[in-house]
Amino acid sequence: MDNAMFCYQCEQTLGGKGCVKSGVCGKTSTVANLQDVLIHELKGIGFYGQKNLEKGLKIRSEISKFVVDSMFATLTNVNFDPSRFVEYIKKAEEIKEELRNAVGEIENVPAEANYKAPETMKEMIEELETVGIMSNEKLDMDIRSLRELLIYGFKGMAAYAHHAYILGKFDEGVNNFFYKGLGATIDNSLTVEDLFNLNMELGKTDLRCMELLDAAVTERFGNPEPTEVLITKKKGPFIIVSGHDFKDLKELLEQTEDKGINIYTHCEMLPGNAYPELKKYKHLVGNYGGAWQKQQEEFDGIPGCILMTTNCVQKPRNSYKDRLFTTSIVGMPDCPHIEEIDGKKDFTPIIEKALELGGWQQDEPEKRIPIGFAHNTILSHANEIISAVKEGKIKHFFLIGGCDGARPGRNYYTEFAEKTPKDTIILTLACGKFRFNKLELGTIAGFPRVLDCGQCSDSYSAIKVAIALAEAFDCGVNDLPLSLILSWYEQKAVGILLALLSLGIKDIRLGPTLPAFITPNILQVLVEKFGLKPISTPEQDLEAILG
Ligand code: SF4
Ligand code: SF3
């Protein structure tokens, strides 16, 4: 169906302005418009949820889980299946009704809170002018910008809250902030300053959420250990696991034990190879491929299966569409989906398919890369690092992290890493690291020069390391010989950026381009308050940083 749409939530948005017919990511206008309706419903849920909280009423955990999950489903490259969004919208209507009834008669209800979604998908996708991002033409541009910044920060935080939920952890403070913040996006009394402060509050809450997730993951799977991961192919049937969900990886490892199937991680699942409770499975053999945007090429005609547990999924080519399985929040029309039933997932269909496909015919010559440098590992060597800094062996730290993406200009990160002097350390995390994690950048003071902290949520690890270093040197984080060079693509990076800014971290360089949803005025505030800058060239930026 070919309706109009508007989406500018990610870095690859059309022309740096907005996708208007279909998404550069492959999102159809149908899905984009359904996502707008869902987000609009969630704003109403936020409003009524907050009113419940103000009255001292408790909100059922299932409702908060729904808010988190459905919000996450709208993040870039997660769910492309229209029918799943219709289900979410219907459920959102019921929840809003429940919260409205619970709170009783109240005054000053914004019209948006009482929005009622149409019944059918056909009608829902015609709601662009009522609920779309640009539907209120009279809205002040800076207010819209800050509201959208908040919404995208929420999408990013929802991803982490979802992962923590799956591992049995949630935090009421985090959950409750969803209601407050979502409700605030339809509150016309809020000023630019109020909304700015709410964005900073989101940053702090996202940090709390990443901390919660870190605790959930390390309690379940242990602390990541320095590990040399195989990055070449091994002979035999295989399943590649992508996304961020280690619980899915663990369940699949259990169900494939002794079945003659090799399991590879892909993209953001790479750090899985470093967790004791995952690496103990001998058939978790290594990592396949690079970052998400290479998947259509790297999965083309592949003689094995792929399990997508979260973002980033791309529309598959016909050559592997029958062997790409989705689970959890991920959806792709025409691809098999594995549902959780009574708390368990049955991976039999993907296992059988992998065996039928037969896998690779021979081993490739082995190559390995080092991973497993999350906060526990780095901080257990804090004394060696501090001595190396004091002795002048380590002169500077760079945090080069964030998302990878398809647009040109991202070679900057490869070149930057290559050009960093040999007496510097690079901390990295998320999928942007695939731009340089296979380069031979050497070692320093007994450490690899590239210390891979893990997934994007392991920004928490990098922050913990930075704070510990600042304490050891008795200075502020901004006074450390540390520079942050970030790449963004989707909305988790938005949440992480807000987390860093909420800590007062200055002089972050951001690329490859700046978000389309940030207006010049808001950018000016970020520049003045935090010294946020766009990346330029590796040479110029290194010169500016190191002098
Ligand atoms: Fe466009 Fe990005 Fe939105 Fe996809 S998520 S429609 S690429 S702005
Ligand atoms: Fe990557 Fe999609 Fe952002 Fe978790 S997997 S960081 S882009």
XYZ file of C-alpha atoms and ligand atoms in Angstrom, residues 75-77 160 243-244 267-268 292 311-312 402-405 430-432 455-457 489-493, ligand 2:
33
model
C 12.751 1.259 17.065
C 14.508 1.244 13.687
C 15.039 -2.195 12.110
C 17.237 -2.060 27.576
C 20.527 -8.998 17.961
C 21.107 -8.373 21.649
C 26.818 -8.113 15.065
C 25.768 -7.025 18.589
C 24.132 -5.243 10.629
C 17.568 -5.135 15.921
C 18.990 -4.708 13.388
C 28.018 3.571 18.852
C 26.103 2.223 15.898
C 27.340 1.306 12.473
C 25.313 2.127 9.385
C 28.134 -1.466 20.111
C 28.215 -2.378 16.436
C 30.209 0.672 15.266
C 27.093 -4.201 23.366
C 25.655 -0.690 23.163
C 24.187 -1.026 26.674
C 22.203 5.315 13.805
C 19.135 4.308 15.762
C 17.398 5.434 18.925
C 19.413 3.512 21.508
C 22.258 5.850 20.626
Fe 23.842 -1.642 16.267
Fe 21.525 -1.872 15.136
Fe 22.823 0.557 17.080
Fe 23.157 -2.025 19.791
S 22.635 -3.396 16.079
S 23.983 -0.713 18.338
S 22.742 -0.131 15.081
